Coordinates of N, CA and C and ligand atoms in Angstrom, one line a residue:
M1 N -0.1 -18.1 12.0 CA 0.3 -18.2 10.4 C 1.1 -19.2 9.7
S2 N 0.8 -19.8 8.3 CA 2.0 -20.2 7.9 C 3.4 -19.5 7.5
D3 N 4.1 -20.1 7.7 CA 5.5 -19.6 6.9 C 5.9 -19.2 5.7
N4 N 4.9 -19.8 5.2 CA 4.9 -19.7 3.7 C 4.1 -18.7 3.1
G5 N 3.5 -17.9 3.7 CA 2.4 -16.9 3.3 C 3.0 -15.5 3.2
L6 N 2.8 -15.0 2.0 CA 3.5 -13.9 1.6 C 2.9 -12.7 1.7
F7 N 3.2 -11.5 2.9 CA 2.1 -10.4 2.3 C 2.9 -9.3 1.9
L8 N 2.8 -9.0 0.5 CA 3.6 -7.7 -0.3 C 2.4 -7.0 -0.5
T9 N 2.9 -5.4 0.0 CA 2.2 -4.4 -0.7 C 2.6 -3.4 -1.6
L10 N 1.5 -2.8 -2.7 CA 2.1 -1.6 -3.2 C 2.1 -0.5 -3.0
E11 N 3.1 0.6 -2.5 CA 2.6 2.0 -2.6 C 3.0 3.1 -3.0
G12 N 2.6 4.1 -3.1 CA 3.1 5.4 -3.5 C 2.5 6.5 -3.7
I13 N 2.5 7.7 -4.4 CA 1.7 8.8 -4.6 C 0.5 8.1 -5.7
D14 N -0.2 8.9 -5.8 CA -0.9 8.7 -7.1 C -0.3 9.4 -8.5
G15 N -0.3 8.0 -9.3 CA 0.2 8.4 -10.3 C 1.1 7.9 -10.7
A16 N 2.0 7.3 -9.2 CA 3.2 6.2 -9.6 C 3.4 5.3 -10.5
G17 N 2.1 4.8 -10.8 CA 2.1 3.7 -11.7 C 1.9 2.2 -11.6
K18 N 2.1 2.4 -10.0 CA 2.0 1.2 -8.8 C 1.2 -0.3 -9.3
S19 N -0.2 0.4 -9.9 CA -1.5 -0.5 -9.9 C -1.0 -1.3 -11.6
S20 N -0.6 -0.3 -12.8 CA 0.1 -1.3 -13.6 C 0.8 -2.4 -13.6
H21 N 1.3 -2.8 -12.5 CA 2.2 -3.5 -12.1 C 1.5 -4.8 -11.8
L22 N 0.4 -4.8 -11.2 CA -0.1 -5.8 -10.5 C -0.8 -7.0 -11.3
D23 N -1.5 -7.0 -12.6 CA -1.5 -8.2 -13.6 C -0.2 -9.0 -13.8
A24 N 1.2 -8.2 -13.4 CA 2.6 -8.8 -13.6 C 2.8 -9.8 -12.4
L25 N 2.7 -9.0 -11.7 CA 2.9 -9.5 -10.3 C 1.8 -10.6 -10.1
E26 N 0.4 -11.0 -10.2 CA 0.1 -11.7 -10.0 C 0.6 -12.8 -10.6
A27 N 0.7 -12.8 -12.0 CA 0.8 -14.3 -12.7 C 2.5 -14.8 -12.7
L28 N 3.1 -13.7 -11.6 CA 4.5 -13.9 -11.6 C 4.5 -14.9 -10.5
F29 N 3.6 -14.6 -9.4 CA 3.1 -16.0 -8.5 C 2.7 -17.1 -8.7
K30 N 1.7 -16.8 -9.5 CA 0.6 -18.3 -9.9 C 1.7 -18.6 -10.7
A31 N 2.1 -18.6 -11.7 CA 3.8 -19.6 -12.4 C 4.4 -20.2 -11.3
Q32 N 4.6 -19.6 -10.2 CA 5.2 -20.6 -9.3 C 4.4 -21.2 -8.6
G33 N 2.9 -21.6 -8.9 CA 1.8 -22.5 -8.3 C 1.6 -22.0 -6.7
R34 N 2.0 -20.5 -6.8 CA 1.0 -19.6 -5.4 C -0.2 -19.0 -6.1
T35 N -1.0 -19.8 -4.6 CA -2.2 -19.1 -4.8 C -2.0 -17.6 -4.4
V36 N -2.7 -16.6 -5.4 CA -2.5 -15.3 -5.2 C -3.8 -14.8 -4.8
V37 N -4.1 -13.9 -3.7 CA -5.3 -13.1 -3.4 C -5.0 -11.5 -3.7
R38 N -5.7 -11.2 -4.6 CA -5.4 -9.7 -5.0 C -6.1 -8.6 -4.4
T39 N -5.8 -8.1 -3.7 CA -6.8 -6.8 -2.9 C -6.2 -5.4 -2.6
R40 N -6.8 -4.5 -2.1 CA -6.9 -3.5 -2.3 C -7.2 -2.7 -1.1
E41 N -6.5 -1.4 -0.6 CA -7.2 -1.0 0.5 C -7.6 1.0 -0.2
P42 N -8.2 1.9 0.8 CA -9.6 1.2 1.0 C -10.0 0.2 0.5
G43 N -10.5 -0.7 1.1 CA -11.7 -1.9 0.3 C -10.9 -3.4 0.5
G44 N -11.4 -4.4 -0.3 CA -10.7 -6.0 -0.5 C -12.0 -6.1 0.7
T45 N -13.2 -5.7 1.2 CA -14.5 -6.7 1.7 C -15.5 -5.7 1.0
P46 N -16.8 -6.8 1.5 CA -18.0 -5.6 0.7 C -17.8 -4.2 1.8
L47 N -17.9 -4.3 3.6 CA -18.2 -3.5 4.0 C -17.0 -2.5 4.4
A48 N -15.4 -3.2 4.1 CA -14.6 -2.1 3.6 C -14.6 -1.0 1.9
E49 N -15.4 -1.7 1.0 CA -15.6 -1.0 0.0 C -16.6 -0.2 0.2
T50 N -17.5 -0.5 0.9 CA -18.8 0.8 1.2 C -17.9 1.6 1.7
L51 N -17.4 1.5 2.7 CA -16.2 2.5 3.5 C -15.4 3.1 2.1
R52 N -14.7 2.8 1.5 CA -13.8 3.1 0.7 C -14.8 4.1 -0.3
G53 N -15.8 4.2 -0.6 CA -16.6 4.9 -1.3 C -16.8 6.4 -0.7
L54 N -17.3 6.5 0.9 CA -16.9 7.6 1.8 C -16.0 8.6 1.6
I55 N -14.4 7.4 1.9 CA -13.5 8.0 2.4 C -12.8 8.9 0.7
L56 N -13.3 8.0 -0.3 CA -12.8 8.6 -1.7 C -14.0 10.1 -1.8
K57 N -14.7 9.9 -1.4 CA -15.7 11.1 -2.0 C -16.0 11.9 -1.5
K58 N -16.8 11.7 0.6 CA -16.9 12.6 1.0 C -16.0 13.7 1.8
P59 N -16.1 14.9 1.6 CA -15.3 15.7 3.0 C -15.3 14.9 4.1
M60 N -14.2 15.2 5.4 CA -14.2 14.7 6.3 C -13.0 15.1 7.1
D61 N -13.2 15.3 8.2 CA -12.1 15.6 9.1 C -10.9 14.8 9.3
P62 N -9.4 14.9 9.4 CA -8.7 13.6 9.2 C -8.9 12.6 10.5
L63 N -9.5 13.2 11.8 CA -9.9 12.0 12.3 C -11.1 11.1 11.9
T64 N -11.8 11.7 11.6 CA -13.0 10.8 10.7 C -11.9 10.0 9.9
E65 N -11.6 10.3 8.7 CA -11.4 9.7 7.8 C -9.9 8.8 8.4
S66 N -9.4 9.2 9.1 CA -8.2 7.7 9.6 C -8.8 7.0 10.5
L67 N -10.4 6.9 11.6 CA -10.9 6.0 11.6 C -11.7 4.9 10.5
L68 N -11.8 6.0 9.6 CA -12.4 4.9 8.7 C -11.7 4.0 7.9
V69 N -10.6 4.7 8.3 CA -9.4 4.0 6.7 C -9.0 2.5 7.9
F70 N -8.8 2.7 9.2 CA -9.1 1.7 9.9 C -9.4 0.8 10.2
A71 N -11.3 1.1 10.2 CA -12.3 0.2 10.4 C -12.1 -0.3 9.2
A72 N -11.9 0.0 8.3 CA -12.1 -0.6 6.8 C -10.7 -1.6 6.8
R73 N -9.6 -1.4 7.0 CA -8.7 -2.2 7.5 C -8.9 -3.3 8.5
R74 N -9.5 -3.2 9.3 CA -10.2 -4.2 10.1 C -10.5 -5.3 9.9
D75 N -11.6 -4.8 9.0 CA -12.5 -6.0 8.5 C -11.4 -6.7 7.2
H76 N -10.7 -5.7 6.6 CA -10.0 -6.0 5.6 C -9.2 -7.4 6.2
I77 N -8.2 -7.2 7.3 CA -7.5 -8.2 7.9 C -8.3 -9.2 8.5
V78 N -9.1 -9.0 8.8 CA -10.0 -10.4 9.7 C -10.9 -11.0 8.7
Q79 N -11.2 -10.3 7.4 CA -12.1 -11.6 6.7 C -11.1 -11.9 5.3
V80 N -10.0 -11.4 5.7 CA -9.3 -11.8 4.1 C -7.7 -11.6 4.6
I81 N -7.4 -11.3 4.9 CA -5.7 -11.3 4.9 C -5.3 -12.2 5.9
E82 N -5.8 -12.2 7.2 CA -5.4 -13.5 8.1 C -5.9 -14.6 7.4
P83 N -6.5 -15.0 6.9 CA -7.1 -15.9 6.6 C -6.4 -16.8 5.6
A84 N -5.8 -15.6 4.3 CA -5.1 -15.9 3.4 C -3.6 -16.4 3.4
L85 N -3.4 -15.4 4.6 CA -1.7 -15.7 5.0 C -1.9 -17.0 6.1
A86 N -2.5 -17.4 7.2 CA -3.0 -18.7 7.3 C -2.6 -19.7 6.2
R87 N -3.5 -19.8 4.9 CA -3.9 -20.6 4.1 C -1.9 -20.7 3.4
G88 N -1.4 -20.1 3.9 CA 0.0 -19.9 2.8 C 0.0 -19.3 1.5
D89 N -1.4 -18.8 1.3 CA -1.2 -17.6 0.0 C -0.5 -16.1 -0.2
V90 N -0.5 -16.1 -1.2 CA 0.5 -14.8 -1.6 C -0.4 -13.4 -1.4
V91 N -0.3 -12.8 -0.5 CA -1.4 -11.5 -0.8 C -0.6 -10.1 -0.6
L92 N -1.2 -10.0 -2.1 CA -0.9 -8.8 -2.9 C -1.6 -7.6 -3.1
C93 N -2.0 -6.9 -1.9 CA -2.2 -5.6 -1.4 C -2.1 -4.1 -2.0
D94 N -3.1 -3.8 -2.6 CA -2.8 -2.4 -3.1 C -3.1 -1.1 -2.2
R95 N -1.5 -1.2 -1.9 CA -1.8 0.2 -0.5 C -2.2 -0.5 0.5
F96 N -1.5 -0.3 2.4 CA -1.5 -0.2 3.2 C -1.4 0.5 4.2
T97 N -1.2 0.3 5.2 CA -1.6 1.2 6.5 C 0.1 2.6 6.2
D98 N 0.7 2.1 5.0 CA 1.8 3.4 4.9 C 1.0 4.4 4.4
A99 N -0.2 3.8 3.5 CA -0.8 4.9 2.7 C -1.5 5.8 4.0
T100 N -2.2 5.6 4.8 CA -2.1 6.4 6.1 C -1.7 7.3 6.7
F101 N -0.7 6.5 6.8 CA 0.9 7.9 7.1 C 1.2 8.7 6.3
A102 N 1.5 8.1 5.1 CA 1.9 9.4 4.0 C 0.5 10.1 3.5
Y103 N -1.3 9.3 3.6 CA -1.8 10.5 3.2 C -2.6 11.6 4.4
Q104 N -2.7 10.5 5.6 CA -3.5 10.9 6.7 C -2.4 12.0 7.5
G105 N -1.5 11.5 7.5 CA -0.2 12.0 8.4 C 0.1 13.1 8.3
A106 N 1.1 12.4 7.4 CA 2.1 13.6 5.9 C 1.1 14.6 5.4
G107 N -0.3 14.0 4.3 CA -0.5 14.9 4.1 C -1.5 15.7 4.0
R108 N -2.3 15.3 5.0 CA -3.2 16.1 6.1 C -2.8 16.8 7.0
G109 N -1.8 16.4 7.3 CA -1.6 16.8 8.6 C -1.8 16.3 9.8
F110 N -2.3 14.9 9.9 CA -3.2 14.6 11.1 C -1.8 13.7 12.3
D111 N -1.8 13.7 13.5 CA -1.6 13.4 14.5 C -0.6 11.7 14.3
N112 N 1.1 12.1 13.8 CA 0.9 10.1 13.5 C 1.3 9.6 15.1
T113 N 1.0 10.4 16.1 CA 0.8 9.7 17.2 C -0.3 8.5 17.5
V114 N -1.5 9.0 16.8 CA -2.9 8.4 16.9 C -2.8 7.2 16.2
L115 N -2.5 7.5 14.8 CA -2.4 7.1 13.9 C -1.5 5.4 14.1
S116 N -0.2 5.9 14.9 CA 0.4 4.6 15.5 C -0.5 3.5 16.7
T117 N -1.2 4.4 17.3 CA -2.3 3.7 18.2 C -3.1 2.7 17.3
L118 N -3.8 3.5 16.2 CA -4.8 2.9 15.9 C -3.9 1.6 14.8
E119 N -3.0 1.8 14.6 CA -2.0 0.7 13.8 C -2.1 -0.4 14.9
Q120 N -1.5 0.2 16.4 CA -1.6 -0.9 17.4 C -3.0 -1.7 17.4
W121 N -4.1 -1.1 17.7 CA -5.0 -1.8 17.9 C -5.6 -2.6 16.5
V122 N -5.5 -1.8 15.8 CA -6.4 -2.9 14.0 C -5.5 -3.8 13.6
Q123 N -3.9 -3.6 13.8 CA -3.2 -4.7 13.4 C -2.1 -6.2 14.5
A124 N -2.9 -5.7 15.9 CA -2.7 -6.9 16.9 C -3.2 -8.3 16.1
Q125 N -1.9 -8.8 16.3 CA -2.0 -10.7 16.1 C -2.6 -11.6 17.5
A126 N -3.6 -11.9 17.5 CA -3.6 -13.2 18.7 C -2.5 -14.0 18.7
G127 N -2.0 -14.0 20.3 CA -0.7 -15.1 20.6 C 0.5 -14.6 20.1
S128 N 0.4 -13.6 20.0 CA 1.8 -12.4 19.1 C 2.2 -11.0 19.5
A129 N 3.4 -10.5 19.7 CA 3.3 -9.4 20.4 C 3.8 -8.4 19.1
K130 N 4.0 -9.6 18.1 CA 4.5 -8.7 16.7 C 3.1 -7.8 15.6
L131 N 3.1 -7.0 15.8 CA 1.9 -6.3 14.7 C 1.8 -7.1 13.0
L132 N 0.2 -7.4 12.6 CA 0.7 -7.5 11.0 C 0.7 -6.4 10.1
Q133 N 2.2 -6.8 9.5 CA 3.1 -5.9 8.7 C 3.4 -6.6 7.2
P134 N 3.2 -5.9 6.0 CA 3.7 -6.8 5.1 C 5.2 -7.4 5.4
Q135 N 5.3 -8.2 4.3 CA 7.2 -8.9 4.4 C 7.5 -7.9 3.3
V136 N 7.1 -7.3 2.6 CA 7.7 -6.6 1.4 C 6.8 -5.6 0.9
T137 N 7.4 -4.1 0.9 CA 6.6 -3.3 0.8 C 7.2 -2.2 -0.7
L138 N 6.2 -2.6 -2.0 CA 7.3 -1.9 -3.3 C 6.8 -0.9 -3.2
W139 N 7.5 0.1 -3.0 CA 7.5 1.6 -3.2 C 7.7 2.3 -3.9
F140 N 6.8 2.8 -5.2 CA 6.7 3.5 -6.3 C 7.1 5.1 -6.1
D141 N 8.7 5.3 -6.1 CA 9.0 6.7 -5.9 C 9.2 7.3 -7.3
L142 N 8.5 8.4 -7.2 CA 8.1 9.6 -8.1 C 8.0 10.9 -8.1
A143 N 8.6 11.7 -8.6 CA 8.4 13.2 -8.3 C 6.5 13.8 -8.4
P144 N 6.5 14.3 -7.5 CA 5.0 14.8 -7.9 C 4.6 15.6 -9.1
E145 N 5.5 16.0 -9.4 CA 5.1 17.1 -10.7 C 4.9 16.0 -11.7
I146 N 6.0 15.1 -11.7 CA 5.7 13.8 -12.7 C 4.5 13.3 -12.8
A147 N 4.3 12.6 -11.7 CA 2.7 12.1 -11.2 C 2.4 13.0 -11.8
A148 N 1.8 13.9 -11.4 CA 0.6 14.8 -11.4 C 0.6 14.7 -13.0
Q149 N 1.8 15.5 -13.9 CA 1.5 15.2 -15.1 C 0.9 13.8 -16.0
R150 N 1.3 12.7 -15.5 CA 1.1 11.3 -15.8 C -0.9 11.4 -15.6
L151 N -0.9 11.8 -14.5 CA -2.4 11.7 -13.7 C -3.3 13.0 -14.6
A152 N -2.8 14.0 -15.4 CA -3.9 14.9 -16.0 C -4.7 14.3 -17.1
G153 N -5.8 14.6 -16.7 CA -6.4 14.3 -18.2 C -6.9 12.8 -18.0
A154 N -6.4 11.9 -17.0 CA -6.5 10.5 -16.8 C -7.6 10.0 -16.8
R155 N -8.3 10.9 -15.8 CA -10.0 10.1 -15.7 C -10.6 10.8 -14.8
V156 N -11.6 11.3 -14.1 CA -12.2 12.2 -13.1 C -11.3 11.9 -11.9
P157 N -10.9 13.0 -11.2 CA -10.3 12.8 -10.1 C -10.7 12.4 -8.7
D158 N -10.4 11.6 -8.2 CA -11.2 11.7 -6.8 C -10.6 12.6 -5.6
K159 N -11.0 12.5 -4.2 CA -10.8 13.4 -3.6 C -9.5 14.0 -3.7
F160 N -8.8 12.6 -3.2 CA -7.0 12.8 -3.0 C -6.3 12.9 -4.1
E161 N -6.7 12.7 -5.3 CA -6.2 12.9 -6.8 C -6.4 14.7 -7.3
A162 N -7.5 15.1 -6.5 CA -7.6 15.9 -7.0 C -6.9 17.7 -6.0
Q163 N -6.0 16.9 -4.8 CA -5.2 17.9 -4.3 C -3.9 18.5 -4.9
P164 N -3.9 19.6 -4.9 CA -2.6 20.4 -5.2 C -1.4 19.4 -4.9
V165 N 0.1 20.1 -5.9 CA 0.9 18.8 -5.9 C 1.9 18.9 -4.5
E166 N 1.8 20.3 -4.1 CA 2.0 21.0 -2.4 C 1.5 19.5 -1.5
F167 N 0.2 18.9 -1.6 CA 0.1 18.0 -0.9 C 0.6 16.8 -1.4
F168 N 0.6 16.6 -2.4 CA 1.7 15.1 -2.9 C 3.0 15.6 -2.5
R169 N 3.9 16.5 -2.3 CA 5.1 16.8 -1.7 C 5.1 16.2 -0.3
R170 N 4.3 16.3 0.1 CA 3.9 16.1 1.5 C 3.8 14.6 1.8
V171 N 3.3 14.2 1.0 CA 2.8 12.5 1.0 C 3.9 11.6 0.0
A172 N 5.0 12.1 -0.3 CA 5.8 11.9 -0.8 C 6.9 11.4 0.1
Q173 N 7.3 12.9 1.1 CA 8.0 13.0 2.4 C 7.7 11.5 3.4
G174 N 6.2 11.8 3.3 CA 5.7 10.4 4.3 C 6.2 9.3 3.9
Y175 N 6.1 8.7 2.9 CA 6.3 7.5 2.3 C 8.1 7.4 2.8
A176 N 8.9 8.4 2.3 CA 10.1 8.6 2.5 C 10.8 8.1 3.8
D177 N 9.8 8.9 5.0 CA 10.0 8.8 6.3 C 9.6 7.0 6.5
R178 N 8.5 6.7 6.1 CA 8.1 5.8 6.8 C 9.1 4.3 6.2
A179 N 9.3 4.8 5.2 CA 10.8 3.6 4.1 C 12.0 3.9 5.2
S180 N 12.7 4.8 5.1 CA 13.7 5.2 6.5 C 13.3 4.5 7.8
A181 N 12.6 4.1 8.3 CA 12.1 3.8 9.2 C 11.9 2.6 9.5
D182 N 12.3 2.1 8.0 CA 11.9 0.5 8.1 C 12.8 0.2 6.7
A183 N 13.9 -0.1 6.6 CA 14.4 0.0 5.6 C 14.6 -1.3 5.0
R184 N 14.3 -2.3 6.2 CA 14.6 -3.9 5.7 C 13.4 -4.2 4.7
R185 N 12.1 -3.6 5.3 CA 11.2 -4.1 4.5 C 10.8 -3.4 3.1
F186 N 10.8 -1.9 3.1 CA 10.4 -1.2 2.1 C 11.3 -1.4 0.7
V187 N 10.6 -1.3 -0.4 CA 11.7 -1.8 -1.8 C 12.0 -0.6 -2.5
R188 N 12.6 0.2 -2.3 CA 12.4 1.6 -3.6 C 12.1 1.3 -5.0
I189 N 11.5 2.1 -5.5 CA 11.3 1.2 -6.9 C 11.4 2.7 -7.6
D190 N 12.6 2.6 -8.7 CA 12.5 4.4 -9.0 C 11.2 4.5 -10.1
A191 N 10.4 5.2 -10.3 CA 8.8 4.7 -10.9 C 9.3 6.5 -12.5
S192 N 10.4 6.7 -12.0 CA 10.5 7.3 -13.3 C 11.1 7.1 -14.2
Q193 N 11.6 5.4 -14.0 CA 12.0 4.7 -15.6 C 10.8 4.2 -16.1
T194 N 11.1 4.2 -17.6 CA 9.8 3.5 -18.6 C 9.5 2.1 -18.0
R195 N 8.2 1.9 -18.5 CA 7.4 0.4 -17.5 C 8.4 -0.6 -17.5
E196 N 9.0 -1.0 -18.6 CA 9.9 -2.0 -19.2 C 11.1 -2.3 -17.3
Q197 N 11.3 -1.1 -17.5 CA 12.8 -1.1 -16.7 C 12.3 -1.4 -15.1
V198 N 11.1 -0.8 -15.0 CA 10.1 -0.7 -13.6 C 9.9 -2.3 -13.3
W199 N 9.4 -2.9 -14.1 CA 9.1 -4.2 -14.1 C 10.4 -5.3 -14.1
Q200 N 11.6 -5.0 -14.6 CA 12.7 -5.4 -14.3 C 13.1 -5.6 -13.1
Q201 N 13.4 -4.1 -12.5 CA 13.6 -3.3 -11.1 C 12.8 -4.3 -10.0
I202 N 11.2 -4.5 -10.3 CA 10.7 -5.2 -9.1 C 10.8 -6.9 -9.2
E203 N 11.2 -7.5 -10.6 CA 11.2 -8.9 -10.7 C 13.0 -9.3 -9.9
S204 N 13.8 -8.4 -10.2 CA 15.1 -8.6 -9.9 C 15.6 -8.1 -7.8
E205 N 14.3 -7.2 -7.6 CA 14.4 -6.9 -6.1 C 13.5 -8.4 -5.2
L206 N 12.9 -8.5 -5.7 CA 11.9 -9.8 -5.0 C 13.0 -10.9 -5.7
A207 N 13.6 -11.3 -6.3 CA 14.6 -12.6 -6.3 C 15.7 -12.2 -5.5
A208 N 16.5 -10.9 -5.3 CA 17.0 -10.7 -4.2 C 16.8 -11.2 -2.8
R209 N 15.1 -10.5 -2.9 CA 14.8 -10.7 -1.0 C 14.3 -12.4 -0.8
G210 N 14.7 -13.3 -2.1 CA 14.2 -14.5 -1.7 C 12.6 -14.6 -1.8
V211 N 11.8 -13.8 -2.1 CA 10.6 -14.1 -2.0 C 10.0 -15.1 -3.2
L212 N 10.8 -14.9 -4.3 CA 10.4 -15.9 -5.7 C 11.2 -17.1 -5.1
A213 N 10.7 -18.5 -5.5 CA 11.2 -19.6 -5.4 C 12.5 -19.6 -6.3
G214 N 13.6 -20.4 -5.2 CA 15.0 -20.3 -6.0 C 15.5 -19.2 -6.0
G215 N 15.1 -17.9 -5.6 CA 15.6 -16.8 -6.1 C 16.7 -16.2 -4.6
G216 N 16.6 -17.3 -3.4 CA 16.9 -16.4 -2.6 C 19.0 -15.6 -2.6
D217 N 19.4 -17.2 -2.9 CA 20.8 -17.0 -3.2 C 21.4 -16.8 -4.3
R218 N 21.2 -16.1 -4.8 CA 21.4 -16.2 -6.6 C 21.9 -14.3 -6.6
Ligands
LIG301 P1 -5.7 4.0 -4.9 O1 -5.0 2.8 -4.7 O2 -4.9 5.1 -6.1 O3 -6.6 3.7 -6.3 P2 -7.2 4.1 -7.4 O4 -5.8 3.4 -8.6 O5 -8.5 3.0 -8.0 O6 -7.2 5.3 -7.7 O7 -6.5 5.1 -4.3 C1 -7.0 4.7 -3.2 C2 -6.8 6.0 -2.8 O8 -6.7 6.3 -1.2 C3 -5.5 7.0 -3.2 O9 -6.0 8.5 -3.2 C4 -4.7 6.9 -1.5 C5 -5.9 7.5 -0.4 N1 -5.5 6.2 0.5 C6 -5.6 6.9 1.5 O10 -6.1 8.0 1.9 N2 -5.2 6.5 3.0 C7 -5.3 5.2 3.0 O11 -5.0 4.5 4.2 C8 -4.8 4.3 1.8 C9 -5.1 2.7 2.0 C10 -5.7 4.8 0.5

């Protein structure tokens, strides 16, 4: 993999507002001359998008759901993410494996040990002992009650968005647990701020982590 490839993910409960910053993030990296591959999970390839439709609409048991999410992820990694990182591109991905631990693990109460095993199978990298993981994860942290208010009436909810606030309390705790287990990768964004303040925080955190040109030492 090229040293210059950057794998950046956005995470958070539904309604936390992460997707509204994707355009600006893409523009930020493009303005620096980077090639940006903007993608999402579940999804990002024709096969994975087909699986997304099933995952978000059809009722299924949590193991089936987890297997489909990781099957979609495997296709996405092989077809899109690894080739893009090998070219040195910026991969901007709306959700990744942290969402599986948060939604299927914490939210639905599925076994984290099984999820960790699937993570190891799916994110194994040829010729490396390290798993494929994002370099930086922007975690949009927002109280589930506020997220629910923001989502109310916005659109027809999918299977997850239709869950009660209690589900999202567990999902939020799942994200908090993942973040404390990997504090170097996670950037906690205070998503209760105004949209402009959120954007300013994103820019300054990325600069501080040295992932923007010239931003490393200032
Ligand atoms: P989301 O990313 O919010 O997309 P949109 O903004 O188009 O609704 O929706 C994806 C949903 O899928 C979200 O509710 C979280 C869920 N999800 C999982 O349950 N597990 C996963 O591993 C991933 C990636 C997403």
